[in-house]
mmCIF file of N, CA and C in Angstrom:
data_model
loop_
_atom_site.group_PDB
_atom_site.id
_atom_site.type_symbol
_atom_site.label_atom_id
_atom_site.label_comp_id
_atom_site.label_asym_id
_atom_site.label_seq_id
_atom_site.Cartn_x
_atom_site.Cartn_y
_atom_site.Cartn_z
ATOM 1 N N UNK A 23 14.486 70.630 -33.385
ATOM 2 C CA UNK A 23 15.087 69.346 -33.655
ATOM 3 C C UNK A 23 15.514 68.703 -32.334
ATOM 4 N N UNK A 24 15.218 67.522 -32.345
ATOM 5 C CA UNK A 24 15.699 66.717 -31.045
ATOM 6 C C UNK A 24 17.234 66.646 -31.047
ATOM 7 N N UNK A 25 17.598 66.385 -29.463
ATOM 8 C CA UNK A 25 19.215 66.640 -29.616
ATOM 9 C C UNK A 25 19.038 64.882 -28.740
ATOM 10 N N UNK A 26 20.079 64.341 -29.255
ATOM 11 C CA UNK A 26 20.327 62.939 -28.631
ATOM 12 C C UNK A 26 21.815 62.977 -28.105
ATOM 13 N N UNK A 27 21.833 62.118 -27.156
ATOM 14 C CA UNK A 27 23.584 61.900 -26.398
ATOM 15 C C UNK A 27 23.763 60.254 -25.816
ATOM 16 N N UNK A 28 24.675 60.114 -26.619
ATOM 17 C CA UNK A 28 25.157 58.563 -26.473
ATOM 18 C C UNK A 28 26.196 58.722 -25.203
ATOM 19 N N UNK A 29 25.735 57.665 -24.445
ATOM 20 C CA UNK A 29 26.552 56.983 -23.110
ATOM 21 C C UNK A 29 26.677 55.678 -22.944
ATOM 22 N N UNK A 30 28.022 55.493 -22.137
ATOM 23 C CA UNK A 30 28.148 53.721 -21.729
ATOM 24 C C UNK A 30 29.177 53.335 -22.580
ATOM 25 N N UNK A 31 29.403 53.676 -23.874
ATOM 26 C CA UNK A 31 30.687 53.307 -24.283
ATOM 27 C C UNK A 31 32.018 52.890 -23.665
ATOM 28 N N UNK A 32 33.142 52.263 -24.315
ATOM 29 C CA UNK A 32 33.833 51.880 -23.346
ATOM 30 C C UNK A 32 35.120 51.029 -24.002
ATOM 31 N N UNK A 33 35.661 49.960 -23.237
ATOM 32 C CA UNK A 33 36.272 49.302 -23.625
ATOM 33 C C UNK A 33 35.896 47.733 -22.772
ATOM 34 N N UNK A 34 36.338 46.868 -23.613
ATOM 35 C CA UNK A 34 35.913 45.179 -23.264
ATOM 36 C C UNK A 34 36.164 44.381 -23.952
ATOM 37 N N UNK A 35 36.561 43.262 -23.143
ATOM 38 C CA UNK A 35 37.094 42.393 -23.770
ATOM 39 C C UNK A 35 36.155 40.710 -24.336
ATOM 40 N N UNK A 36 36.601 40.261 -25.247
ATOM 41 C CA UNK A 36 35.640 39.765 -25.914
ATOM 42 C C UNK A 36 34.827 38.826 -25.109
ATOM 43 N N UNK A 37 33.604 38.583 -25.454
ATOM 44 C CA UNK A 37 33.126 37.859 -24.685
ATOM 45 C C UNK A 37 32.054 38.527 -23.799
ATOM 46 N N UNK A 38 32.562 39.880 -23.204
ATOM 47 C CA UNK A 38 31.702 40.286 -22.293
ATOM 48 C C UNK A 38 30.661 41.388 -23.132
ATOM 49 N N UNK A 39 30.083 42.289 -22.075
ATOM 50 C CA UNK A 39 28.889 42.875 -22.453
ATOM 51 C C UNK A 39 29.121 44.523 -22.156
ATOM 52 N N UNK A 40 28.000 45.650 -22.603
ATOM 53 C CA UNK A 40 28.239 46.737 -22.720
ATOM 54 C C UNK A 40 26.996 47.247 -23.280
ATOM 55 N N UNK A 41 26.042 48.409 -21.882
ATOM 56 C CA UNK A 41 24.796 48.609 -22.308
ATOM 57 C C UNK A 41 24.650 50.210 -22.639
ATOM 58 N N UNK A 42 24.577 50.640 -23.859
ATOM 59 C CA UNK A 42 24.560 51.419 -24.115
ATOM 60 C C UNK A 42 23.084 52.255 -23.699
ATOM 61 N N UNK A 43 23.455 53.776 -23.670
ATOM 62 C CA UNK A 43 22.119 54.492 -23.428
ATOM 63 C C UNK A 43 22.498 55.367 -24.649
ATOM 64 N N UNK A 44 21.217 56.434 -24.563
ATOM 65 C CA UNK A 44 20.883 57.602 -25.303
ATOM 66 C C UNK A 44 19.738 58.391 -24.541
ATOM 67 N N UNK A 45 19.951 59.647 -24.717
ATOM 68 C CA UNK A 45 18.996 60.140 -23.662
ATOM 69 C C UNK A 45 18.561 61.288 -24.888
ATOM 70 N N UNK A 46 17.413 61.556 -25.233
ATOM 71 C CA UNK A 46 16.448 62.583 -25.998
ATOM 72 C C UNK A 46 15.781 63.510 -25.498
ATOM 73 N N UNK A 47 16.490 64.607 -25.877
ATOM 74 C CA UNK A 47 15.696 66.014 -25.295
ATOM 75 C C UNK A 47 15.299 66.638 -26.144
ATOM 76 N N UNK A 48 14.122 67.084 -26.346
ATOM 77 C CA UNK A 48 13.188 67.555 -27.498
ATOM 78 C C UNK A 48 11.624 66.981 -27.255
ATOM 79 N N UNK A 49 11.075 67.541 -28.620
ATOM 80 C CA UNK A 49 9.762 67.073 -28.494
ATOM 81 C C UNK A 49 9.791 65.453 -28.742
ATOM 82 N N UNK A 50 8.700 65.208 -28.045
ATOM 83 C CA UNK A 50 8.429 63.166 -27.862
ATOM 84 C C UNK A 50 8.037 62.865 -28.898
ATOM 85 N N UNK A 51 7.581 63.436 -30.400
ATOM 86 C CA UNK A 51 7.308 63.137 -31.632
ATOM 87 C C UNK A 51 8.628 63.130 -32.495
ATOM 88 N N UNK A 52 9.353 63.638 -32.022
ATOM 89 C CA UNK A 52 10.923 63.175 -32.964
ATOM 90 C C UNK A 52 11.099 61.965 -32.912
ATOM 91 N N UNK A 53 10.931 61.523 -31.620
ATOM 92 C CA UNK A 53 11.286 60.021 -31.168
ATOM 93 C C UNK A 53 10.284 58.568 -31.061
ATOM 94 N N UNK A 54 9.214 59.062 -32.486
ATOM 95 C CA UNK A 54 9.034 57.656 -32.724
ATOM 96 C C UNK A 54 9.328 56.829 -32.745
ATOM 97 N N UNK A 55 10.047 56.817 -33.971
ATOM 98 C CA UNK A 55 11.577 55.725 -34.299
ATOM 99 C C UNK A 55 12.755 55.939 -33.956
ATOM 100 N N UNK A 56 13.524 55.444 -33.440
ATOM 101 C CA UNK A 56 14.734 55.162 -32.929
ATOM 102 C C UNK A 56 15.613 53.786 -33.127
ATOM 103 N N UNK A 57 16.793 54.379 -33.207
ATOM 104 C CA UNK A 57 17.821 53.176 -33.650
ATOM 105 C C UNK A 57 19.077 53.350 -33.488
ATOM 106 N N UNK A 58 19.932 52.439 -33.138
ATOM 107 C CA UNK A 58 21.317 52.289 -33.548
ATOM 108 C C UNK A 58 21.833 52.362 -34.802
ATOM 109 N N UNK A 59 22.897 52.334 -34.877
ATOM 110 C CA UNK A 59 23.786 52.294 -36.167
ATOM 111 C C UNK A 59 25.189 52.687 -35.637
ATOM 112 N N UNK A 60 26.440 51.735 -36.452
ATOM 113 C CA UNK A 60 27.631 52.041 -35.786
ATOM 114 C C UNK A 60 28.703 51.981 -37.181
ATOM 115 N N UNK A 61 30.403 52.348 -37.267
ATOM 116 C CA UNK A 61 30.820 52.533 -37.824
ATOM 117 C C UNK A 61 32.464 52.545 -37.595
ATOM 118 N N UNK A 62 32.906 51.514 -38.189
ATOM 119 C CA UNK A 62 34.113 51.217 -37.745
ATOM 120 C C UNK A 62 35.182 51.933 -38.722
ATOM 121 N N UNK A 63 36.541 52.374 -38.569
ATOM 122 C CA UNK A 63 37.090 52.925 -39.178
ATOM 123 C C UNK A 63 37.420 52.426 -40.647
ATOM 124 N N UNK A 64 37.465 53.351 -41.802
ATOM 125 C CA UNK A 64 37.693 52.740 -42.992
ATOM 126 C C UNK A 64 36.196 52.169 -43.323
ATOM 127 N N UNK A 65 35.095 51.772 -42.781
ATOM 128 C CA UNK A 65 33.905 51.133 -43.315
ATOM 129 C C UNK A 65 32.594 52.612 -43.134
ATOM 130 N N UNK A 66 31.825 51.505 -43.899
ATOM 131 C CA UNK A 66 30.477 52.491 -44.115
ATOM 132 C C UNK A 66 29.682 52.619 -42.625
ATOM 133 N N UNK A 67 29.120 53.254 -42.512
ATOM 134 C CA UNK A 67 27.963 53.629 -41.137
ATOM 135 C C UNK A 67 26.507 52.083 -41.656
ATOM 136 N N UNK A 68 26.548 51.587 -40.581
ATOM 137 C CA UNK A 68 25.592 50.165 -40.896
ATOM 138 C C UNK A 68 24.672 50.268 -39.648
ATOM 139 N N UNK A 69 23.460 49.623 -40.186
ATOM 140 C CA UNK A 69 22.443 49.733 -39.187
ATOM 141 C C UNK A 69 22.712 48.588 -38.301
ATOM 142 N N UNK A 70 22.474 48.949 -36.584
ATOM 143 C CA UNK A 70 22.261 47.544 -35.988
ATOM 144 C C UNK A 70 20.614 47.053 -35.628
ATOM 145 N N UNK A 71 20.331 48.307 -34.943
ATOM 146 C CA UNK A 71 18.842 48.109 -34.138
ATOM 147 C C UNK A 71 17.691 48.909 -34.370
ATOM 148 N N UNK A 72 16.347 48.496 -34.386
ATOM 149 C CA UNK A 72 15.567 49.929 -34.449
ATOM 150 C C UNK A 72 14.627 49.538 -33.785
ATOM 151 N N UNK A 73 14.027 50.148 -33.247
ATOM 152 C CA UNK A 73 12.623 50.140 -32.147
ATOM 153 C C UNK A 73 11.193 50.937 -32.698
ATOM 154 N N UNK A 74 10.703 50.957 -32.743
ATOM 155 C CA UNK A 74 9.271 52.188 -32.813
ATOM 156 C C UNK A 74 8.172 51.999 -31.854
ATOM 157 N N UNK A 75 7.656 53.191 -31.924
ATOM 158 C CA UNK A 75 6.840 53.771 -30.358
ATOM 159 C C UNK A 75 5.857 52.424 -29.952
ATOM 160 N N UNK A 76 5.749 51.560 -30.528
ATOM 161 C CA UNK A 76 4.926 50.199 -30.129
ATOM 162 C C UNK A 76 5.909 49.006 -29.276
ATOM 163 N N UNK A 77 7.363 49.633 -29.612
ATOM 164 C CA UNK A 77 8.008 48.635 -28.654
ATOM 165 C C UNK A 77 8.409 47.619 -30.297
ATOM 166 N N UNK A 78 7.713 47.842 -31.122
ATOM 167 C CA UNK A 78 8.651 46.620 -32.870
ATOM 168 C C UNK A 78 9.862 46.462 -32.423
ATOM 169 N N UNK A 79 10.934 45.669 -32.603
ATOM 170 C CA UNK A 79 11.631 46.063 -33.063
ATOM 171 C C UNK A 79 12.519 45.308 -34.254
ATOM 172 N N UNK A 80 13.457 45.576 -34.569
ATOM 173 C CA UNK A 80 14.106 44.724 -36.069
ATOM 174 C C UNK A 80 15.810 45.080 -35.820
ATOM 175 N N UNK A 81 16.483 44.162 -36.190
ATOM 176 C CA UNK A 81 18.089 44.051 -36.130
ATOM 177 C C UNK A 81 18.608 43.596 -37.301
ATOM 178 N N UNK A 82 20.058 43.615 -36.979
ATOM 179 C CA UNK A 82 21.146 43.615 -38.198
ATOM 180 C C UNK A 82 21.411 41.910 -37.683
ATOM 181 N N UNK A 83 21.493 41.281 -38.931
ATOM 182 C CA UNK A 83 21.756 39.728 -38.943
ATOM 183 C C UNK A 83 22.574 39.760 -37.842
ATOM 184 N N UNK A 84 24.087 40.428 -38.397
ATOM 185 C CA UNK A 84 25.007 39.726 -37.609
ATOM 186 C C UNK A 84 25.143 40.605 -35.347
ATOM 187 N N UNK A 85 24.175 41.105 -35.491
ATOM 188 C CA UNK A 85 23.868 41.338 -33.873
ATOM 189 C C UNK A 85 22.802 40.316 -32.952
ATOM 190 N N UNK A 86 22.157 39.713 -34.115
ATOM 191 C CA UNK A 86 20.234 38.884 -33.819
ATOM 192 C C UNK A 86 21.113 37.708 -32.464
ATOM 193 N N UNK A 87 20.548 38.286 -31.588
ATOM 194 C CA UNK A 87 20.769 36.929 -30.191
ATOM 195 C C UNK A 87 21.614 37.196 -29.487
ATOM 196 N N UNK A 88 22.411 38.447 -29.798
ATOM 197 C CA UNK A 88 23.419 39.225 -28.629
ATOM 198 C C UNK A 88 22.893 40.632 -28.293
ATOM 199 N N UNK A 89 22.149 41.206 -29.174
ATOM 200 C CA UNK A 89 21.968 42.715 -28.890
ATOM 201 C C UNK A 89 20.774 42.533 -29.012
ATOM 202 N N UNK A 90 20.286 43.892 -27.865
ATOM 203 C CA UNK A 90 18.331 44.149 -27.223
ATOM 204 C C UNK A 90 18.462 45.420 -27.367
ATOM 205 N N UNK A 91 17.685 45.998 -28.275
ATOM 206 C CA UNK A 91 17.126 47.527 -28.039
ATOM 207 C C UNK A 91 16.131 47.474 -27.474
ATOM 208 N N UNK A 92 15.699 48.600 -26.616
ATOM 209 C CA UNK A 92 14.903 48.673 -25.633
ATOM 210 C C UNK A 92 14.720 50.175 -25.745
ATOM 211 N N UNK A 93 13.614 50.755 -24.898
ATOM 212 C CA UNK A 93 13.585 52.330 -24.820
ATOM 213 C C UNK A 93 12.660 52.435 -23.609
ATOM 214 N N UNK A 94 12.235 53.349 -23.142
ATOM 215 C CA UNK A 94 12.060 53.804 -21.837
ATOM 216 C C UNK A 94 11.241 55.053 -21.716
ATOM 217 N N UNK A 95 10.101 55.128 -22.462
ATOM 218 C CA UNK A 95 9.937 56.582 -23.011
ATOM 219 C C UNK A 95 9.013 57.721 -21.715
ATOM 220 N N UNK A 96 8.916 57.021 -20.629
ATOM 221 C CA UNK A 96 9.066 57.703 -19.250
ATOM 222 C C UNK A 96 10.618 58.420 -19.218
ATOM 223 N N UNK A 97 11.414 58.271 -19.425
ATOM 224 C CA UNK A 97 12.705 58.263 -19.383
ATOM 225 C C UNK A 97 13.424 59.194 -20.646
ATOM 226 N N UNK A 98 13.087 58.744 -21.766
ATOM 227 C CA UNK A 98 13.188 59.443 -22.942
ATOM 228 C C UNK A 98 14.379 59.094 -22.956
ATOM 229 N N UNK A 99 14.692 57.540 -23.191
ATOM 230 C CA UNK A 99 15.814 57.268 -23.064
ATOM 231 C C UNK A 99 15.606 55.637 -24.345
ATOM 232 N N UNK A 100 16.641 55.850 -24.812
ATOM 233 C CA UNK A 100 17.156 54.274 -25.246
ATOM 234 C C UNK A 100 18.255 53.676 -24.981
ATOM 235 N N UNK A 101 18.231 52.380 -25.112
ATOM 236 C CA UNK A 101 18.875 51.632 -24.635
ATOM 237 C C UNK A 101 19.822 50.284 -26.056
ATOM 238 N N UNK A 102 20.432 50.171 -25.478
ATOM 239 C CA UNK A 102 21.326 48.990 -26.972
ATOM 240 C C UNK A 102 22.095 48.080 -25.366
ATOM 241 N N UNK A 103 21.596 46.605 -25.412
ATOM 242 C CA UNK A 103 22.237 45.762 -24.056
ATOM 243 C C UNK A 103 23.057 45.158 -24.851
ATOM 244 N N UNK A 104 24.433 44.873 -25.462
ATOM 245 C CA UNK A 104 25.278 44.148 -26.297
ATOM 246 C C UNK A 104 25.765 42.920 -25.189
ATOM 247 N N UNK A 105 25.190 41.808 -25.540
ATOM 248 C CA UNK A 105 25.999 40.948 -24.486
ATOM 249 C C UNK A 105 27.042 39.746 -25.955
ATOM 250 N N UNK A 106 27.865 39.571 -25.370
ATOM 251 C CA UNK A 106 28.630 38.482 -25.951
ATOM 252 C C UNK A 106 29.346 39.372 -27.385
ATOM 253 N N UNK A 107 29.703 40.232 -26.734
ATOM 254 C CA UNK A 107 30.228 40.870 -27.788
ATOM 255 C C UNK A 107 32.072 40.580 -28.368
ATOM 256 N N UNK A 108 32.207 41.136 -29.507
ATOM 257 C CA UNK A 108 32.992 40.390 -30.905
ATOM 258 C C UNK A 108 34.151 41.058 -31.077
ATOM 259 N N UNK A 109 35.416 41.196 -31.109
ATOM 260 C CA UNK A 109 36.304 42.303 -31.707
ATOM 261 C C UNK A 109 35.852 43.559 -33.250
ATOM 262 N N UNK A 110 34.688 42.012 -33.792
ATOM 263 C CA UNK A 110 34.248 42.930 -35.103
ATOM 264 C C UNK A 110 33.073 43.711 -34.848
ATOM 265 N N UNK A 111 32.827 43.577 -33.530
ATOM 266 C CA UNK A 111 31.912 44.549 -32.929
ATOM 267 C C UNK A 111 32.222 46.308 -32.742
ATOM 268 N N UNK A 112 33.337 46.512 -32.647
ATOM 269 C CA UNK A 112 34.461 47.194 -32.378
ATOM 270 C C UNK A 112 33.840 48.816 -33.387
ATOM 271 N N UNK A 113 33.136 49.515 -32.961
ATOM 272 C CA UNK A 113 32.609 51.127 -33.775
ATOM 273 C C UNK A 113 32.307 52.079 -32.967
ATOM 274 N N UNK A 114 32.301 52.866 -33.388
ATOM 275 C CA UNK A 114 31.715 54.212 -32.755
ATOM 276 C C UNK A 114 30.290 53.934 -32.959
ATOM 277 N N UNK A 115 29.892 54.138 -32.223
ATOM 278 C CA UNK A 115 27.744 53.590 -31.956
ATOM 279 C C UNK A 115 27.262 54.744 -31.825
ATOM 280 N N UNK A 116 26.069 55.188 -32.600
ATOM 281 C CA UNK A 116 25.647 55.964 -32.883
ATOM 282 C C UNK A 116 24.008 56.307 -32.618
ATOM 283 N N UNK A 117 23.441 57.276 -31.747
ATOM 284 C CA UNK A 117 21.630 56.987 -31.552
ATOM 285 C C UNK A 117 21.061 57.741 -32.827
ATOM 286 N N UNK A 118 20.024 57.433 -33.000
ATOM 287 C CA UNK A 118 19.584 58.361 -34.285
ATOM 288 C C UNK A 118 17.893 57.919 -34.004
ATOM 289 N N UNK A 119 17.284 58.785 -34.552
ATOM 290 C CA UNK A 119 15.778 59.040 -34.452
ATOM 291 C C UNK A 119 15.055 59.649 -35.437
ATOM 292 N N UNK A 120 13.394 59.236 -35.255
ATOM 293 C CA UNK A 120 13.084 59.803 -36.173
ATOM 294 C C UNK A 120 11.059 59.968 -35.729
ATOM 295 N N UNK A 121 10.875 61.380 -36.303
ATOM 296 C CA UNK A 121 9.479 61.379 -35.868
ATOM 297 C C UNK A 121 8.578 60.193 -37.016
ATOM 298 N N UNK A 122 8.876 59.551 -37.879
ATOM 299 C CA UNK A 122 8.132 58.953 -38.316
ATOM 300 C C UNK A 122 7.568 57.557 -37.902
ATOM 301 N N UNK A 123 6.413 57.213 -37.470
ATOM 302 C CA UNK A 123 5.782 56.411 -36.925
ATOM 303 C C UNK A 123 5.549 54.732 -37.144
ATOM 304 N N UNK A 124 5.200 54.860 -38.833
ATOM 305 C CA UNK A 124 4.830 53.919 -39.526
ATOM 306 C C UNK A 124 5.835 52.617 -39.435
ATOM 307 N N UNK A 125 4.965 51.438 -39.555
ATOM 308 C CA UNK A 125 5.688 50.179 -39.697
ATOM 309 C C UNK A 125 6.550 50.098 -40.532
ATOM 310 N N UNK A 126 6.172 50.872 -41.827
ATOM 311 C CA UNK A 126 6.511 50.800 -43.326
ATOM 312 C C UNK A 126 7.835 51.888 -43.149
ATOM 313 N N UNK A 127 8.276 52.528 -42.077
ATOM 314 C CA UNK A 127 9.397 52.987 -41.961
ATOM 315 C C UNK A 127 10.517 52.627 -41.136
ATOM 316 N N UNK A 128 9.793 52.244 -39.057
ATOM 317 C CA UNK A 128 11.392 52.008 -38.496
ATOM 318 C C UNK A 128 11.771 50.675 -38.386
ATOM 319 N N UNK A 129 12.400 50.583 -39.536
ATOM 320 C CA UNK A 129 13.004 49.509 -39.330
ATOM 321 C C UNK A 129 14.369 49.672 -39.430
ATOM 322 N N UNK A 130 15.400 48.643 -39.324
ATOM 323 C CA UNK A 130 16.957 48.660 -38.966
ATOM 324 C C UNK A 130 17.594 49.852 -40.026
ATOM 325 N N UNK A 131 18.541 50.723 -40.184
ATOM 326 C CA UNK A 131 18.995 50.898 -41.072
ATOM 327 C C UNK A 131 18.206 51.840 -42.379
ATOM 328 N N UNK A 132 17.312 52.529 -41.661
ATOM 329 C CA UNK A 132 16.666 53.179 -42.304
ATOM 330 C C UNK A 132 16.863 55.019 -42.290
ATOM 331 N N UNK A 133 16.566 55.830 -43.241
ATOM 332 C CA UNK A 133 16.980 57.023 -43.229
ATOM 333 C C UNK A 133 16.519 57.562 -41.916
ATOM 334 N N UNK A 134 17.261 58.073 -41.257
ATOM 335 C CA UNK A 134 16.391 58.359 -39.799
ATOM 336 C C UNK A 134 17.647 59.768 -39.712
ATOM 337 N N UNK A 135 16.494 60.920 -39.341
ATOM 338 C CA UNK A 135 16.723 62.501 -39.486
ATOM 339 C C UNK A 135 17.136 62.727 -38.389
ATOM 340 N N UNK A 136 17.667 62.242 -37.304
ATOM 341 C CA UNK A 136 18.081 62.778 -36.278
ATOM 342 C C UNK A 136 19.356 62.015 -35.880
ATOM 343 N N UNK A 137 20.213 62.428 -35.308
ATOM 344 C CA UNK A 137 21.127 62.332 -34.711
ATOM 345 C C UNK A 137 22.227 62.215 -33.750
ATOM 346 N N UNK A 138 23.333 61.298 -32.948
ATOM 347 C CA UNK A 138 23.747 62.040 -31.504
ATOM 348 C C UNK A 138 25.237 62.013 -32.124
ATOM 349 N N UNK A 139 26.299 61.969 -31.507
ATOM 350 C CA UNK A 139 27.487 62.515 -31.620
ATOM 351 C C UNK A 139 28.350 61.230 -31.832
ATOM 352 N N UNK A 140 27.720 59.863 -30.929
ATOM 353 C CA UNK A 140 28.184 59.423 -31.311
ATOM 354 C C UNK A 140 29.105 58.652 -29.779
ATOM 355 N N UNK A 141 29.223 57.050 -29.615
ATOM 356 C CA UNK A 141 30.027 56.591 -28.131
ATOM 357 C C UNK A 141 30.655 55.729 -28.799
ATOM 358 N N UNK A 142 32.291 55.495 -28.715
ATOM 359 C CA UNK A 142 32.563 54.630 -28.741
ATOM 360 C C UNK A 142 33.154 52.907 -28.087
ATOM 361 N N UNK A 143 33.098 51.818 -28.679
ATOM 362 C CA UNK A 143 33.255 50.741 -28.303
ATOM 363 C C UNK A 143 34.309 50.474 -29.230
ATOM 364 N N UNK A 144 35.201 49.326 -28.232
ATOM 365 C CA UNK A 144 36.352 48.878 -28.437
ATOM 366 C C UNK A 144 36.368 47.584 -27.380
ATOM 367 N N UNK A 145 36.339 46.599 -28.467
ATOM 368 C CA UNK A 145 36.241 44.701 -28.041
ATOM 369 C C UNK A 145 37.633 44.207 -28.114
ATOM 370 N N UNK A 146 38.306 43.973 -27.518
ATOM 371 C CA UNK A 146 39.946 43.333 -27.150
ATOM 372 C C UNK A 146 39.449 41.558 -27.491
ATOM 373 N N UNK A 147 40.562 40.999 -28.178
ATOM 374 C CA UNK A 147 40.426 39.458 -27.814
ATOM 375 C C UNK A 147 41.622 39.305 -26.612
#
């Protein structure tokens, strides 16, 4: 099983920006699909971003025009660039992955079998 580790988390105040990584160690077929997802206290775990090995990618309404997933797969790394970020932005951000390939699967918010621990963000007004 692939092991993932969230970095870059932080604290910031509204307005500004915060580029998250994830770095994947394992086999390069876990990490077809890849995505964000974050989770603020008291609420459910919600999808933000997802990417697949073609570079697709698909977002959560309320991120579309502030947040870029990106990945790096020289690197074996992903990326989440949050610019103009919100107090209701405010979760523990989460990488998650998945060996499945298909269009018909990575998209935002989708069951995805892998996992990291987890970085958190905290937006001040």
């Amino acid at each position: 099983q692939v092991q993932l580790v969230e970095s870059g988390g932080g604290s910031v105040q509204a307005g500004g920006s915060l580029r998250l990584s994830c770095a994947a160690f394992g086999a390069s077929y876990s990490t077809n699909c890849m995505g964000w997802f974050r989770q603020a206290p008291g609420k459910e775990r919600e999808g933000v971003a997802a990417i697949d090995s073609d570079g697709r990618t698909t977002y959560a309404d309320s991120v579309k025009g502030r947040f870029t997933i990106s990945r790096d797969n020289a690197k074996n790394t992903l990326y989440l660039q949050m610019n103009s970020l919100k107090p209701e932005d405010s979760a523990m951000y989460f990488c998650a992955a998945d060996e499945r390939a298909g269009y018909w699967f990575c998209r935002v918010g989708r069951d995805f079998t892998h996992w990291g621990p987890g970085t958190q963000v905290t937006v001040s007004s």
